[in-house]
């Protein structure tokens, strides 16, 4: 019926246009043969605040936010999301991982252009290897993204960090576009990058992104050991990386879309290690190589039926070396290789306007090879099936999901773990009490788990093949509100969410008679509150102030053993208070950005005693930027000062972070 109505409207418009043209021919032609200059129209749009209509907490950072605030890497960006716990092992090359509401890094999925990034060996993704140069939108979803046309793997995760890269778009009917960028800064930091967009027909476009980064990373820091204070310098922190990413976009005649992406990343970095007992020397080196090819296809068969299909091959390689007299040959070397084959298909059916149903099926094969003794060369087969339903009527939206997981494992040496099956439910509800107000109440429950990683099961002398999956239950209740104003305040958006997480069978390293061993020993309760705010105000002609912030209060306690000294103590590296605030003043002659990220005290070990205490900190960043437009190109210049107050702090104990540093960026588009 809707399609017939559209056809009738188009026919009516065509008929009226024909009548109008006929009438003009009868009177007099005043346009044909003449060129008329139409006045240029500039369309501007403000960044949308956090999505208040969502039934799950969603936070976003746009490309404009990242640029104007002087955010220097992916970990720095994710740290600005309420509820995100980022571990940073110091410096430019240090490992950086993210956990949602203290669920653990293995419970958090990282999605790159809609396809999940994986690491079957360690279960955690180093988000530091992803460049921000080509990011269009970065978002953190507690629970799962709202799109029903997603893979079962994303439904099975406790939270999803989504990285969406920029798609080619062309101005003034051009067929190509280029961007060259150069960054330089403190500690020998140099990072050039290039982007090329090209049309290859009316329905096909191509993009190529490449970047290189090197830094010596030998920044100064203050070492405090009791009453003694000395000035030291970080050693073995040099890093260089390069990345190349070609992508093909094609739209078929039936309006279906195909995206084919290849990705290659290589890095060599020194691991500076911990600074203890005046011994900052480290001889550890890590090489990483990652290549993947992924494709995503979407098609709308009708207004009721849609399909998404994904396929991916991922290869990861890393080599770790450490020099020292404690090794027989003076050198320890570990080499790991992992491969993943991934297929996914999701069908979406809308039988009525108020009801949507989807069924997602994923198949995954993971392999691991290693040079470590007794490596069993495991192969894991995983099947994920997710059935989802959404009901939306009037001011209420309800969504329910069931995820079925089946895991089978084979090894060449020894006994394989038992097969595993599990059905995990979840549901969300969003209610708008008053239609005229953008005020929403939301409720979420989600059951998730994470399989033991290959390291958990098989790592030399540490692994335990009898491990059970780590189980978690998430509960969330929140209120969101947003309003647009006609006065100088453009909009104001506020979200507040309270949550409770229950984690059982937590996989931890546990001491046994002769050595440490992985075990299902942990039990954790996490309670907390996340709050976000976003606002924009017009201060005068062409002057806009954009303010945003987030705050998290979290209590994550260990309930494993009532006789333990750490019973009901805060988990290691979990601050009770953390937050951020940022402001961007947009003016015709210059844009000014200022941001503060801070956390309260926390503890490096399970026992909350003074010896394990890590002081809180606040890091200030200021940026200045200016855009220039020329006839055939655009130029952007930006200067940033990171850690403006030169605060000395650790995110991980004994891994000092850099003090005050600077960075200059020049970008030209043509």
Coordinates of N, CA and C in Angstrom, one line a residue, residues 382-491:
X382 N 33.0 -22.8 16.9 CA 31.9 -22.1 17.6 C 30.7 -21.8 16.7
X383 N 29.6 -22.1 17.2 CA 28.3 -21.7 16.6 C 27.5 -20.8 17.5
X384 N 27.1 -19.7 17.0 CA 26.3 -18.7 17.7 C 25.0 -18.5 17.0
X385 N 23.9 -18.6 17.6 CA 22.6 -18.3 17.1 C 21.8 -17.3 18.0
X386 N 21.3 -16.3 17.4 CA 20.7 -15.2 18.1 C 19.3 -14.9 17.5
X387 N 18.2 -15.1 18.3 CA 16.9 -14.7 17.9 C 16.5 -13.5 18.7
X388 N 15.9 -12.5 18.0 CA 15.7 -11.2 18.6 C 14.3 -10.7 18.1
X389 N 13.6 -10.1 19.0 CA 12.3 -9.5 18.7 C 12.2 -8.1 19.3
X390 N 11.6 -7.2 18.6 CA 11.4 -5.8 19.1 C 10.0 -5.4 18.8
X391 N 9.3 -4.9 19.9 CA 8.0 -4.4 19.8 C 8.0 -2.9 20.1
X392 N 7.5 -2.1 19.2 CA 7.5 -0.7 19.4 C 6.0 -0.2 19.1
X393 N 5.4 0.3 20.1 CA 4.0 0.8 19.9 C 3.9 2.1 20.8
X394 N 3.5 3.2 20.2 CA 3.3 4.4 20.9 C 4.6 4.8 21.6
X395 N 4.5 4.9 22.9 CA 5.6 5.4 23.7 C 6.4 4.3 24.4
X396 N 6.2 3.1 24.0 CA 6.9 2.0 24.7 C 7.7 1.2 23.6
X397 N 8.9 0.8 23.9 CA 9.7 -0.1 23.1 C 10.3 -1.2 23.9
X398 N 10.1 -2.5 23.5 CA 10.6 -3.6 24.2 C 11.3 -4.5 23.3
X399 N 12.5 -5.0 23.7 CA 13.3 -5.9 22.9 C 13.7 -7.1 23.7
X400 N 13.7 -8.3 23.1 CA 14.1 -9.5 23.8 C 15.0 -10.3 22.9
X401 N 16.0 -11.0 23.5 CA 17.0 -11.8 22.7 C 17.3 -13.1 23.4
X402 N 17.5 -14.1 22.6 CA 18.0 -15.4 23.0 C 19.2 -15.8 22.2
X403 N 20.4 -16.0 22.9 CA 21.6 -16.4 22.2 C 22.0 -17.8 22.6
X404 N 22.1 -18.7 21.6 CA 22.5 -20.0 21.9 C 23.9 -20.2 21.4
X405 N 24.8 -20.8 22.2 CA 26.2 -21.0 21.9 C 26.6 -22.4 22.0
X406 N 27.3 -22.9 21.0 CA 27.8 -24.3 21.0 C 29.2 -24.3 20.7
X407 N 30.1 -24.8 21.5 CA 31.5 -24.8 21.3 C 32.1 -26.2 21.4
X408 N 32.9 -26.5 20.4 CA 33.6 -27.8 20.4 C 35.1 -27.5 20.1
X409 N 36.0 -28.3 20.8 CA 37.4 -28.0 20.7 C 38.2 -29.3 20.5
X410 N 39.2 -29.2 19.6 CA 40.1 -30.3 19.3 C 41.5 -29.9 19.6
X411 N 42.3 -30.8 20.1 CA 43.8 -30.6 20.3 C 44.6 -31.8 19.8
X412 N 45.8 -31.5 19.4 CA 46.7 -32.6 18.9 C 47.4 -33.3 20.0
X413 N 47.6 -32.6 21.2 CA 48.3 -33.2 22.3 C 47.4 -33.1 23.5
X414 N 47.2 -34.2 24.2 CA 46.5 -34.2 25.4 C 45.0 -34.3 25.2
X415 N 44.2 -34.0 26.3 CA 42.8 -34.1 26.2 C 42.2 -32.7 26.0
X416 N 41.1 -32.7 25.2 CA 40.4 -31.4 24.9 C 39.4 -31.1 26.0
X417 N 39.1 -29.9 26.2 CA 38.0 -29.5 27.1 C 36.7 -30.1 26.7
X418 N 35.8 -30.2 27.6 CA 34.5 -30.7 27.2 C 33.7 -29.7 26.4
X419 N 32.8 -30.3 25.5 CA 32.0 -29.4 24.7 C 31.1 -28.5 25.6
X420 N 30.7 -27.4 25.0 CA 29.9 -26.4 25.9 C 28.7 -25.9 25.1
X421 N 27.6 -25.9 25.8 CA 26.3 -25.3 25.2 C 25.7 -24.4 26.3
X422 N 25.2 -23.3 25.8 CA 24.5 -22.4 26.7 C 23.5 -21.5 26.0
X423 N 22.3 -21.2 26.7 CA 21.3 -20.3 26.2 C 21.3 -19.1 27.1
X424 N 21.5 -17.9 26.5 CA 21.6 -16.7 27.3 C 20.5 -15.7 26.9
X425 N 19.6 -15.3 27.8 CA 18.6 -14.4 27.4 C 18.9 -12.9 27.8
X426 N 18.2 -12.0 27.2 CA 18.3 -10.6 27.5 C 17.1 -9.9 27.1
X427 N 16.8 -8.8 27.8 CA 15.6 -8.0 27.4 C 15.8 -6.5 27.8
X428 N 15.2 -5.6 27.1 CA 15.3 -4.2 27.4 C 13.9 -3.6 27.2
X429 N 13.6 -2.5 27.9 CA 12.4 -1.8 27.8 C 12.7 -0.3 27.9
X430 N 12.0 0.5 27.0 CA 12.1 1.9 27.1 C 10.7 2.5 27.1
X431 N 10.5 3.4 28.0 CA 9.1 4.0 28.1 C 9.2 5.5 28.1
X432 N 8.4 6.2 27.3 CA 8.3 7.6 27.3 C 7.0 8.0 28.0
X433 N 7.1 8.5 29.2 CA 5.8 8.8 30.0 C 4.9 9.9 29.3
X434 N 5.6 10.9 28.7 CA 4.8 12.0 28.1 C 5.3 12.2 26.7
X435 N 4.3 12.2 25.8 CA 4.7 12.3 24.4 C 5.3 13.6 24.0
X436 N 4.9 14.7 24.7 CA 5.5 16.0 24.3 C 6.9 16.2 24.9
X437 N 7.4 15.3 25.8 CA 8.7 15.5 26.4 C 9.6 14.4 26.0
X438 N 10.9 14.7 25.7 CA 11.9 13.7 25.3 C 12.5 13.2 26.7
X439 N 11.6 12.6 27.4 CA 12.0 12.0 28.7 C 11.7 10.5 28.6
X440 N 12.7 9.7 28.9 CA 12.6 8.2 28.7 C 13.1 7.5 30.0
X441 N 12.4 6.4 30.3 CA 12.9 5.5 31.4 C 13.3 4.2 30.7
X442 N 14.4 3.6 31.1 CA 14.9 2.4 30.4 C 15.3 1.4 31.4
X443 N 15.2 0.1 31.0 CA 15.5 -1.0 31.9 C 16.1 -2.1 31.0
X444 N 17.2 -2.7 31.5 CA 17.9 -3.7 30.8 C 18.3 -4.9 31.7
X445 N 18.2 -6.1 31.2 CA 18.8 -7.3 31.8 C 19.5 -8.1 30.7
X446 N 20.7 -8.5 30.9 CA 21.5 -9.3 29.9 C 22.3 -10.3 30.6
X447 N 22.2 -11.5 30.1 CA 23.0 -12.6 30.5 C 24.1 -12.9 29.5
X448 N 25.4 -12.9 29.9 CA 26.5 -13.1 29.0 C 27.5 -14.1 29.7
X449 N 28.5 -14.5 28.9 CA 29.6 -15.3 29.4 C 30.7 -15.1 28.5
X450 N 31.9 -15.6 28.9 CA 33.0 -15.6 28.0 C 33.8 -16.9 28.2
X451 N 34.1 -17.5 27.0 CA 34.8 -18.7 27.0 C 36.3 -18.5 27.5
X452 N 36.9 -19.5 28.1 CA 38.3 -19.4 28.5 C 39.1 -19.2 27.2
X453 N 40.1 -18.3 27.2 CA 41.0 -18.1 26.1 C 41.9 -19.3 25.9
X454 N 42.6 -19.3 24.8 CA 43.6 -20.4 24.6 C 44.8 -20.2 25.6
X455 N 45.1 -19.0 26.0 CA 46.1 -18.8 27.1 C 45.6 -19.4 28.4
X456 N 44.3 -19.1 28.7 CA 43.7 -19.7 30.0 C 43.8 -21.2 30.0
X457 N 43.6 -21.8 28.9 CA 43.5 -23.3 28.8 C 44.8 -24.0 28.7
X458 N 45.7 -23.4 27.9 CA 46.9 -24.1 27.4 C 48.3 -23.5 27.7
X459 N 48.3 -22.3 28.3 CA 49.6 -21.6 28.4 C 50.5 -22.5 29.3
X460 N 51.8 -22.5 28.9 CA 52.8 -23.4 29.5 C 52.8 -23.3 31.0
X461 N 52.5 -24.4 31.7 CA 52.5 -24.5 33.2 C 51.4 -23.7 33.9
X462 N 50.7 -22.8 33.2 CA 49.7 -22.0 33.8 C 48.3 -22.4 33.4
X463 N 48.1 -22.9 32.2 CA 46.8 -23.2 31.7 C 46.1 -24.4 32.4
X464 N 44.7 -24.3 32.3 CA 43.9 -25.4 33.0 C 42.8 -25.7 32.0
X465 N 42.8 -27.0 31.5 CA 41.9 -27.4 30.5 C 40.5 -27.8 31.1
X466 N 40.4 -27.7 32.4 CA 39.1 -28.0 33.1 C 38.3 -26.7 33.4
X467 N 38.7 -25.6 32.9 CA 38.1 -24.3 33.2 C 36.6 -24.3 32.6
X468 N 35.8 -23.7 33.4 CA 34.4 -23.4 32.9 C 34.3 -22.0 32.4
X469 N 33.4 -21.7 31.5 CA 33.2 -20.3 31.1 C 32.9 -19.3 32.2
X470 N 33.3 -18.1 32.1 CA 33.0 -17.1 33.1 C 31.7 -16.5 32.8
X471 N 30.8 -16.5 33.8 CA 29.4 -16.1 33.6 C 29.1 -14.7 34.2
X472 N 28.2 -13.9 33.6 CA 27.9 -12.6 34.1 C 26.5 -12.3 33.8
X473 N 25.9 -11.5 34.7 CA 24.5 -11.0 34.6 C 24.6 -9.4 34.7
X474 N 24.0 -8.7 33.8 CA 24.0 -7.3 33.8 C 22.6 -6.8 34.1
X475 N 22.4 -5.8 35.0 CA 21.2 -5.1 35.2 C 21.4 -3.6 35.1
X476 N 20.5 -3.0 34.4 CA 20.6 -1.5 34.2 C 19.2 -0.8 34.3
X477 N 19.2 0.3 35.0 CA 18.0 1.1 35.1 C 18.4 2.5 34.9
X478 N 17.7 3.3 34.0 CA 18.2 4.6 33.7 C 17.1 5.5 33.3
X479 N 17.4 6.8 33.3 CA 16.5 7.9 32.9 C 17.3 8.8 32.0
X480 N 16.7 9.2 30.9 CA 17.3 10.1 29.9 C 16.4 11.2 29.6
X481 N 17.0 12.4 29.3 CA 16.1 13.6 29.0 C 16.9 14.5 28.0
X482 N 16.2 15.1 27.1 CA 16.8 16.0 26.2 C 15.8 17.0 25.7
X483 N 16.3 18.3 25.5 CA 15.4 19.3 25.1 C 16.1 20.3 24.2
X484 N 15.4 20.8 23.2 CA 16.0 21.9 22.4 C 15.3 23.2 22.8
X485 N 16.1 24.3 22.7 CA 15.7 25.6 23.2 C 15.8 26.6 22.0
X486 N 14.9 27.5 22.1 CA 14.9 28.6 21.0 C 15.8 29.7 21.4
X487 N 16.2 29.8 22.7 CA 17.1 30.9 23.1 C 18.6 30.5 22.8
X488 N 19.5 31.1 23.5 CA 20.9 30.9 23.2 C 21.3 29.5 23.5
X489 N 20.6 28.7 24.4 CA 20.9 27.3 24.6 C 20.3 26.5 23.6
X490 N 21.1 25.9 22.7 CA 20.6 25.1 21.6 C 19.9 23.8 22.0
X491 N 20.6 23.1 22.9 CA 20.1 21.8 23.4 C 20.7 21.5 24.7

